[in-house]
Structures are given as C-alpha cells and as structure tokens.
Amino acid sequence: MRRKPESGPGLTPVVTPVRGSARGAGAARWAAGLTAVAAVALALVGPGAHPASAASGCPGHQVRAVGFATGQLRVYRSGQYVCAVTLARKPGARRQMSVELQARGARPVADKGRFTRLAGPVKVRASHRCVRAVGAVSGRKGDSGWFLC
C-alpha cells in the first residue's frame, strides 16, 4: 500500500493498493480469516439468533429487559419457551444473585447463589400463558410483572 502525500490541512491521505505486494496478499489472508471466524461464530450461535442472547445463554429474541440499581433482568422467548437471566451491572466479585421465572399456574423455576456476572439461565414452557420474572443482585430486585398474556 502506498500513501499519496496530503495536499493541505484537514485532508485525509488516500491509500491505494499496490499490485503484487506482500501487504496486499497478507490483507487478503487476514480478510479470509476474519470471514472464517464470523462463519464459526454464526454456527455456534445459530442462524437468526441475537448476539446478546448468545452472551446470556438464552435462545430466542429478547422480549423484556428490566433494569435496577445493581443489575438487569432479561427475558427471552423462543417458540413455546421463555428464558430469563439476571446480569450484574458491575461484574467481578462474587455476590448473591438470583433469577426466578414462573409461568402462570406453575411453580417458579429459580437459580440462586453467589455468582460473578450472571444468574441463570432458567427456562419454562409457557405456551399461551402469562409469565413473570424476578431478578436480584446484592439484595436489589427487578420484577417484570405478569406479561405475554
């Protein structure tokens, strides 16, 4: 790659490719490697999945997010299933965290303990039923209320 000299203040240099240079071949290999990495990431996450849901461990699309002082409760839906996680606002030290998910008419499913960044995921089958999620980090809670009714 060669740079053409700037002709005045405030102008950005123009970069033109040089044929047969080692840098051009390296850039092509780098781009091919980047494409391969993206393909592997898509294969792990799955087609149509949201990147945020891959980070949380819940499949599907996000339907509700409830923020509170020490964290965030996220609820995802995929087909007949609903999944929830609680994320700490400042991950790091272990602290008491929990996430609870309940379909109306069923018992709640919970994940409680001392975690560094997230509690969950918990998953329930909720076809045509209301659901409620509650998340807590260090004694502060976030409640979604009943939704998806």
XYZ file of N, CA, C and O in Angstrom:
596
model
N 0.843 -1.166 0.000
C 0.000 0.000 0.000
C 0.892 1.234 0.000
O 1.852 1.303 0.757
N 0.550 2.163 -0.805
C 1.284 3.428 -0.847
C 0.362 4.558 -0.462
O -0.807 4.568 -0.803
N 0.912 5.519 0.216
C 0.151 6.704 0.595
C 0.530 7.854 -0.314
O 1.697 8.114 -0.550
N -0.485 8.548 -0.798
C -0.229 9.769 -1.546
C -0.076 10.899 -0.547
O -0.758 10.928 0.472
N 0.792 11.827 -0.815
C 1.000 12.912 0.148
C -0.241 13.777 0.276
O -0.990 13.959 -0.677
N -0.406 14.320 1.491
C -1.515 15.244 1.717
C -1.208 16.562 1.037
O -0.066 16.996 0.967
N -2.252 17.210 0.546
C -2.027 18.469 -0.145
C -2.461 19.672 0.668
O -2.310 20.788 0.227
N -3.022 19.456 1.840
C -3.446 20.581 2.648
C -3.939 20.127 3.996
O -4.127 18.942 4.240
N -4.158 21.096 4.887
C -4.635 20.724 6.215
C -6.066 20.214 6.156
O -6.882 20.679 5.374
N -6.365 19.227 7.004
C -7.715 18.701 7.087
C -8.030 17.630 6.073
O -9.122 17.089 6.051
N -7.094 17.298 5.196
C -7.336 16.258 4.193
C -6.774 14.938 4.691
O -5.707 14.895 5.297
N -7.476 13.870 4.418
C -7.001 12.551 4.829
C -6.184 11.937 3.709
O -6.446 12.189 2.524
N -5.182 11.146 4.041
C -4.374 10.531 2.989
C -5.178 9.495 2.214
O -6.052 8.841 2.765
N -4.874 9.356 0.943
C -5.531 8.382 0.083
C -4.627 7.162 0.008
O -3.440 7.274 -0.271
N -5.185 5.987 0.268
C -4.421 4.752 0.252
C -4.815 3.980 -0.988
O -5.987 3.731 -1.237
N -3.800 3.604 -1.784
C -4.069 2.834 -2.998
C -3.351 1.501 -2.898
O -2.225 1.434 -2.400
N -3.980 0.408 -3.345
C -3.318 -0.888 -3.281
C -2.195 -0.992 -4.304
O -2.264 -0.408 -5.375
N -1.156 -1.720 -3.936
C -0.028 -1.936 -4.828
C -0.078 -3.382 -5.261
O -0.131 -4.288 -4.437
N -0.055 -3.619 -6.584
C -0.139 -4.992 -7.083
C 1.113 -5.780 -6.762
O 2.218 -5.271 -6.841
N 0.877 -7.041 -6.398
C 1.989 -7.948 -6.179
C 2.749 -7.704 -4.889
O 3.785 -8.306 -4.671
N 2.252 -6.844 -4.036
C 2.974 -6.595 -2.793
C 2.609 -7.644 -1.756
O 1.542 -8.239 -1.796
N 3.488 -7.848 -0.817
C 3.244 -8.814 0.249
C 2.125 -8.316 1.158
O 1.364 -9.094 1.705
N 2.030 -7.007 1.311
C 0.982 -6.470 2.162
C -0.399 -6.748 1.582
O -1.327 -7.027 2.301
N -0.548 -6.665 0.291
C -1.836 -6.935 -0.345
C -2.264 -8.373 -0.133
O -3.411 -8.664 0.165
N -1.320 -9.299 -0.248
C -1.626 -10.713 -0.039
C -1.956 -10.978 1.423
O -2.846 -11.752 1.748
N -1.222 -10.334 2.336
C -1.487 -10.502 3.762
C -2.861 -9.983 4.140
O -3.565 -10.575 4.949
N -3.241 -8.862 3.538
C -4.558 -8.294 3.819
C -5.656 -9.233 3.329
O -6.684 -9.394 3.982
N -5.426 -9.868 2.183
C -6.423 -10.807 1.658
C -6.548 -12.022 2.577
O -7.650 -12.500 2.842
N -5.407 -12.528 3.090
C -5.448 -13.652 4.017
C -6.137 -13.254 5.315
O -6.893 -14.020 5.890
N -5.852 -12.046 5.782
C -6.481 -11.549 7.003
C -7.990 -11.468 6.825
O -8.752 -11.877 7.686
N -8.464 -10.932 5.695
C -9.900 -10.818 5.431
C -10.539 -12.200 5.338
O -11.649 -12.418 5.835
N -9.844 -13.153 4.728
C -10.378 -14.515 4.626
C -10.482 -15.149 6.012
O -11.452 -15.832 6.324
N -9.488 -14.913 6.850
C -9.522 -15.435 8.217
C -10.653 -14.821 9.022
O -11.321 -15.488 9.804
N -10.873 -13.517 8.835
C -11.957 -12.835 9.534
C -13.310 -13.390 9.109
O -14.195 -13.592 9.936
N -13.463 -13.686 7.826
C -14.701 -14.278 7.334
C -14.912 -15.662 7.944
O -16.022 -16.023 8.317
N -13.835 -16.435 8.070
C -13.946 -17.764 8.669
C -14.353 -17.675 10.137
O -15.169 -18.462 10.611
N -13.794 -16.707 10.858
C -14.153 -16.522 12.261
C -15.629 -16.157 12.384
O -16.335 -16.661 13.247
N -16.117 -15.278 11.518
C -17.527 -14.891 11.542
C -18.423 -16.091 11.247
O -19.480 -16.253 11.860
N -18.008 -16.949 10.331
C -18.803 -18.139 9.999
C -18.863 -19.096 11.185
O -19.913 -19.669 11.484
N -17.754 -19.270 11.897
C -17.735 -20.147 13.066
C -18.622 -19.571 14.163
O -19.382 -20.290 14.812
N -18.552 -18.256 14.374
C -19.389 -17.621 15.397
C -20.866 -17.794 15.060
O -21.679 -18.068 15.942
N -21.234 -17.654 13.795
C -22.620 -17.833 13.385
C -23.059 -19.277 13.587
O -24.185 -19.541 14.012
N -22.160 -20.226 13.341
C -22.501 -21.630 13.536
C -22.730 -21.943 15.011
O -23.604 -22.730 15.364
N -21.945 -21.327 15.895
C -22.116 -21.564 17.325
C -23.391 -20.939 17.853
O -24.082 -21.506 18.678
N -23.692 -19.726 17.381
C -24.874 -19.012 17.857
C -26.129 -19.552 17.196
O -27.160 -19.702 17.821
N -26.049 -19.846 15.919
C -27.201 -20.332 15.180
C -27.795 -19.232 14.325
O -27.652 -18.051 14.625
N -28.426 -19.600 13.221
C -28.993 -18.590 12.346
C -30.167 -17.880 12.996
O -30.989 -18.491 13.667
N -30.231 -16.588 12.837
C -31.348 -15.812 13.348
C -31.266 -15.505 14.823
O -32.147 -14.881 15.374
N -30.217 -15.950 15.497
C -30.081 -15.676 16.927
C -29.487 -14.296 17.129
O -28.687 -13.827 16.340
N -29.886 -13.658 18.171
C -29.388 -12.324 18.501
C -28.084 -12.465 19.272
O -27.976 -13.317 20.140
N -27.051 -11.639 18.959
C -25.774 -11.770 19.665
C -25.906 -11.624 21.185
O -25.204 -12.267 21.930
N -26.819 -10.773 21.647
C -26.998 -10.601 23.091
C -27.527 -11.872 23.725
O -27.176 -12.220 24.848
N -28.394 -12.583 23.017
C -28.914 -13.821 23.588
C -27.823 -14.878 23.663
O -27.845 -15.721 24.551
N -26.859 -14.843 22.746
C -25.755 -15.793 22.813
C -24.900 -15.529 24.038
O -24.431 -16.451 24.690
N -24.718 -14.267 24.390
C -23.912 -13.922 25.557
C -24.614 -14.323 26.846
O -23.978 -14.640 27.833
N -25.927 -14.304 26.852
C -26.658 -14.614 28.070
C -26.921 -16.099 28.236
O -27.216 -16.552 29.332
N -26.886 -16.859 27.168
C -27.160 -18.283 27.243
C -28.601 -18.642 26.952
O -28.975 -19.800 27.027
N -29.439 -17.657 26.653
C -30.839 -17.907 26.338
C -31.063 -17.840 24.834
O -30.631 -16.886 24.193
N -31.757 -18.827 24.271
C -32.085 -18.757 22.851
C -33.267 -17.822 22.607
O -34.017 -17.506 23.528
N -33.426 -17.377 21.386
C -34.581 -16.570 21.012
C -34.313 -15.089 21.038
O -33.169 -14.643 21.085
N -35.388 -14.314 21.004
C -35.269 -12.859 20.982
C -35.711 -12.274 22.320
O -36.535 -12.851 23.028
N -35.128 -11.148 22.648
C -35.425 -10.502 23.930
C -36.812 -9.876 23.884
O -37.142 -9.148 22.968
N -37.630 -10.169 24.892
C -38.986 -9.617 24.953
C -39.160 -8.618 26.093
O -40.105 -7.832 26.082
N -38.269 -8.656 27.077
C -38.389 -7.722 28.192
C -37.018 -7.545 28.824
O -36.268 -8.505 28.965
N -36.711 -6.314 29.217
C -35.498 -6.012 29.980
C -35.892 -5.065 31.103
O -36.529 -4.045 30.863
N -35.549 -5.418 32.327
C -35.878 -4.607 33.497
C -34.567 -4.247 34.184
O -33.857 -5.118 34.681
N -34.253 -2.962 34.196
C -33.046 -2.504 34.864
C -33.339 -2.137 36.308
O -34.424 -1.662 36.637
N -32.374 -2.379 37.176
C -32.484 -1.957 38.570
C -31.101 -1.524 39.027
O -30.143 -1.568 38.250
N -30.974 -1.064 40.260
C -29.758 -0.402 40.733
C -28.481 -1.220 40.530
O -27.453 -0.665 40.153
N -28.516 -2.513 40.771
C -27.292 -3.311 40.730
C -27.217 -4.283 39.561
O -26.251 -5.039 39.455
N -28.215 -4.288 38.685
C -28.170 -5.224 37.566
C -29.304 -5.054 36.587
O -29.984 -4.020 36.556
N -29.500 -6.085 35.780
C -30.546 -6.071 34.764
C -31.120 -7.475 34.620
O -30.383 -8.462 34.599
N -32.431 -7.546 34.515
C -33.155 -8.789 34.272
C -33.519 -8.804 32.798
O -34.094 -7.838 32.290
N -33.173 -9.881 32.095
C -33.505 -10.009 30.675
C -34.335 -11.266 30.463
O -33.996 -12.330 30.983
N -35.398 -11.122 29.660
C -36.293 -12.247 29.366
C -36.326 -12.445 27.861
O -36.483 -11.477 27.107
N -36.169 -13.696 27.434
C -36.141 -14.056 26.011
C -37.246 -15.061 25.724
O -37.639 -15.835 26.592
N -37.709 -15.068 24.465
C -38.725 -16.025 24.051
C -38.279 -16.726 22.781
O -37.771 -16.092 21.856
N -38.491 -18.039 22.750
C -38.168 -18.841 21.578
C -39.239 -19.918 21.458
O -39.256 -20.878 22.236
N -40.144 -19.743 20.512
C -41.229 -20.705 20.332
C -42.145 -20.722 21.540
O -42.651 -19.692 21.966
N -42.318 -21.886 22.152
C -43.181 -22.023 23.323
C -42.435 -21.814 24.630
O -43.033 -21.891 25.695
N -41.140 -21.565 24.563
C -40.330 -21.444 25.769
C -39.932 -20.003 26.048
O -39.720 -19.209 25.143
N -39.830 -19.686 27.336
C -39.375 -18.382 27.802
C -38.172 -18.644 28.698
O -38.155 -19.594 29.479
N -37.143 -17.798 28.573
C -35.897 -17.964 29.301
C -35.541 -16.631 29.949
O -35.842 -15.567 29.395
N -34.897 -16.666 31.115
C -34.529 -15.439 31.816
C -33.148 -15.548 32.444
O -32.732 -16.638 32.858
N -32.438 -14.413 32.503
C -31.153 -14.305 33.177
C -31.107 -12.980 33.931
O -31.801 -12.028 33.571
N -30.287 -12.925 34.958
C -30.010 -11.681 35.668
C -28.538 -11.371 35.472
O -27.685 -12.217 35.750
N -28.237 -10.175 34.981
C -26.861 -9.740 34.743
C -26.468 -8.690 35.774
O -27.245 -7.777 36.057
N -25.267 -8.802 36.312
C -24.759 -7.806 37.254
C -24.342 -6.558 36.484
O -23.790 -6.648 35.389
N -24.606 -5.388 37.046
C -24.222 -4.139 36.398
C -22.702 -4.000 36.359
O -22.140 -3.541 35.377
N -22.034 -4.406 37.444
C -20.569 -4.368 37.515
C -20.068 -5.765 37.854
O -19.956 -6.124 39.022
N -19.759 -6.597 36.842
C -19.288 -7.945 37.122
C -17.925 -7.918 37.801
O -17.172 -6.968 37.659
N -17.616 -8.955 38.527
C -16.324 -9.023 39.203
C -16.388 -9.927 40.402
O -16.346 -11.145 40.277
N -16.523 -9.345 41.575
C -16.530 -10.119 42.820
C -17.800 -10.962 42.932
O -18.853 -10.582 42.426
N -17.680 -12.086 43.604
C -18.856 -12.932 43.833
C -19.816 -12.226 44.772
O -19.403 -11.638 45.763
N -21.096 -12.292 44.413
C -22.133 -11.715 45.269
C -23.415 -12.508 45.092
O -23.555 -13.277 44.145
N -24.339 -12.310 46.009
C -25.599 -13.040 45.969
C -26.413 -12.569 44.769
O -26.679 -11.370 44.622
N -26.815 -13.515 43.908
C -27.627 -13.208 42.729
C -28.694 -14.282 42.575
O -28.498 -15.425 42.987
N -29.807 -13.892 41.934
C -30.856 -14.877 41.670
C -31.689 -14.445 40.472
O -31.753 -13.271 40.137
N -32.305 -15.441 39.857
C -33.279 -15.206 38.803
C -34.388 -16.233 39.003
O -34.128 -17.387 39.344
N -35.626 -15.781 38.856
C -36.786 -16.650 39.051
C -37.758 -16.396 37.905
O -38.051 -15.249 37.580
N -38.265 -17.469 37.320
C -39.185 -17.376 36.185
C -40.368 -18.291 36.459
O -40.184 -19.442 36.846
N -41.570 -17.763 36.263
C -42.768 -18.531 36.561
C -43.802 -18.340 35.467
O -44.107 -17.214 35.084
N -44.338 -19.452 34.967
C -45.489 -19.411 34.072
C -46.731 -19.480 34.947
O -46.752 -20.194 35.957
N -47.769 -18.738 34.583
C -48.981 -18.706 35.423
C -49.552 -20.113 35.564
O -49.697 -20.849 34.606
N -49.847 -20.501 36.805
C -50.384 -21.821 37.088
C -49.321 -22.870 37.351
O -49.646 -24.014 37.632
N -48.047 -22.491 37.275
C -46.961 -23.447 37.515
C -46.053 -22.920 38.630
O -46.124 -21.749 38.993
N -45.217 -23.784 39.138
C -44.270 -23.365 40.166
C -43.114 -22.586 39.541
O -42.732 -22.856 38.402
N -42.539 -21.648 40.278
C -41.408 -20.892 39.728
C -40.147 -21.746 39.623
O -39.923 -22.650 40.429
N -39.339 -21.435 38.608
C -38.043 -22.074 38.420
C -37.008 -21.016 38.763
O -37.091 -19.880 38.284
N -36.014 -21.359 39.593
C -35.067 -20.353 40.066
C -33.631 -20.852 39.989
O -33.371 -22.050 39.989
N -32.721 -19.888 39.921
C -31.288 -20.139 40.032
C -30.759 -19.103 41.015
O -30.781 -17.908 40.728
N -30.321 -19.570 42.188
C -29.847 -18.669 43.238
C -28.466 -19.108 43.679
O -28.163 -20.297 43.701
N -27.632 -18.132 44.014
C -26.299 -18.451 44.502
C -25.398 -17.238 44.483
O -25.847 -16.104 44.308
N -24.081 -17.492 44.655
C -23.084 -16.422 44.616
C -22.375 -16.510 43.276
O -21.628 -17.459 43.032
N -22.614 -15.521 42.421
C -22.076 -15.507 41.071
C -21.293 -14.222 40.819
O -21.461 -13.236 41.542
N -20.470 -14.232 39.762
C -19.670 -13.051 39.441
C -20.345 -12.133 38.433
O -20.185 -10.921 38.506
N -21.099 -12.692 37.461
C -21.680 -11.812 36.450
C -23.122 -12.113 36.076
O -23.855 -11.213 35.723
N -23.556 -13.366 36.124
C -24.944 -13.640 35.769
C -25.503 -14.835 36.495
O -24.781 -15.762 36.817
N -26.803 -14.767 36.766
C -27.543 -15.880 37.356
C -28.478 -16.411 36.282
O -29.131 -15.649 35.585
N -28.554 -17.696 36.150
C -29.398 -18.295 35.131
C -28.522 -18.900 34.056
O -27.332 -19.047 34.245
N -29.087 -19.274 32.971
C -30.462 -19.073 32.534
C -31.426 -20.101 33.138
O -31.036 -21.221 33.446
N -32.671 -19.666 33.290
C -33.763 -20.558 33.676
C -34.789 -20.524 32.557
O -35.000 -19.489 31.928
N -35.426 -21.669 32.320
C -36.308 -21.797 31.163
C -37.595 -22.499 31.569
O -37.550 -23.464 32.331
N -38.740 -21.987 31.073
C -40.033 -22.625 31.322
C -40.803 -22.714 30.016
O -40.602 -21.918 29.108
N -41.698 -23.704 29.968
C -42.599 -23.810 28.824
C -43.820 -22.959 29.145
O -44.483 -23.172 30.162
N -44.112 -22.001 28.283
C -45.188 -21.057 28.565
C -46.010 -20.785 27.317
O -46.165 -19.648 26.906
N -46.514 -21.837 26.710
C -47.334 -21.637 25.519
C -48.696 -21.086 25.924
O -49.420 -21.699 26.703
N -49.010 -19.893 25.460
C -50.287 -19.220 25.716
C -50.546 -18.994 27.205
O -51.679 -19.097 27.658
N -49.490 -18.732 27.977
C -49.651 -18.424 29.399
C -48.848 -17.184 29.743
O -47.812 -16.907 29.151
N -49.311 -16.455 30.734
C -48.581 -15.299 31.230
C -47.332 -15.781 31.960
O -47.315 -16.878 32.513
N -46.300 -14.965 31.943
C -45.085 -15.286 32.680
C -44.677 -14.088 33.542
O -45.049 -12.945 33.259
N -43.895 -14.380 34.579
C -43.387 -13.349 35.477
C -41.952 -13.704 35.800
O -41.630 -14.868 36.067
N -41.074 -12.698 35.783
C -39.664 -12.917 36.104
C -39.223 -11.934 37.178
O -39.653 -10.778 37.190
N -38.365 -12.417 38.065
C -37.787 -11.582 39.123
C -36.292 -11.852 39.150
O -35.867 -12.999 39.157
N -35.503 -10.781 39.148
C -34.050 -10.905 39.235
C -33.532 -10.076 40.391
O -34.091 -9.028 40.709
N -32.456 -10.545 41.027
C -31.882 -9.814 42.161
C -30.364 -9.914 42.137
O -29.805 -10.963 41.787
N -29.718 -8.807 42.497
C -28.265 -8.756 42.660
C -27.991 -7.969 43.931
O -28.408 -6.813 44.052
N -27.311 -8.583 44.871
C -26.927 -7.941 46.147
C -28.112 -7.311 46.875
O -28.035 -6.184 47.361
N -29.226 -8.006 46.910
C -30.387 -7.526 47.662
C -31.292 -6.559 46.921
O -32.388 -6.259 47.376
N -30.896 -6.058 45.773
C -31.747 -5.174 44.971
C -32.462 -6.018 43.929
O -31.863 -6.879 43.300
N -33.773 -5.753 43.728
C -34.587 -6.597 42.844
C -35.145 -5.827 41.654
O -35.367 -4.630 41.724
N -35.428 -6.601 40.610
C -36.160 -6.117 39.455
C -37.247 -7.123 39.140
O -36.983 -8.323 39.097
N -38.477 -6.660 38.949
C -39.620 -7.523 38.727
C -40.293 -7.132 37.414
O -40.595 -5.954 37.194
N -40.538 -8.098 36.552
C -41.166 -7.807 35.257
C -42.678 -7.649 35.350
O -43.280 -7.072 34.473
N -43.277 -8.213 36.388
C -44.728 -8.278 36.439
C -45.213 -9.335 35.464
O -44.425 -9.946 34.746
N -46.518 -9.572 35.427
C -47.065 -10.578 34.503
C -47.132 -9.984 33.104
O -47.632 -8.878 32.930
N -46.638 -10.712 32.124
C -46.688 -10.246 30.730
C -46.771 -11.434 29.793
O -46.804 -12.576 30.242
N -46.836 -11.181 28.509
C -47.055 -12.197 27.456
C -48.413 -12.873 27.638
O -48.575 -14.056 27.360
N -49.395 -12.141 28.141
C -50.725 -12.688 28.386
C -51.557 -12.700 27.108
O -51.413 -11.893 26.260
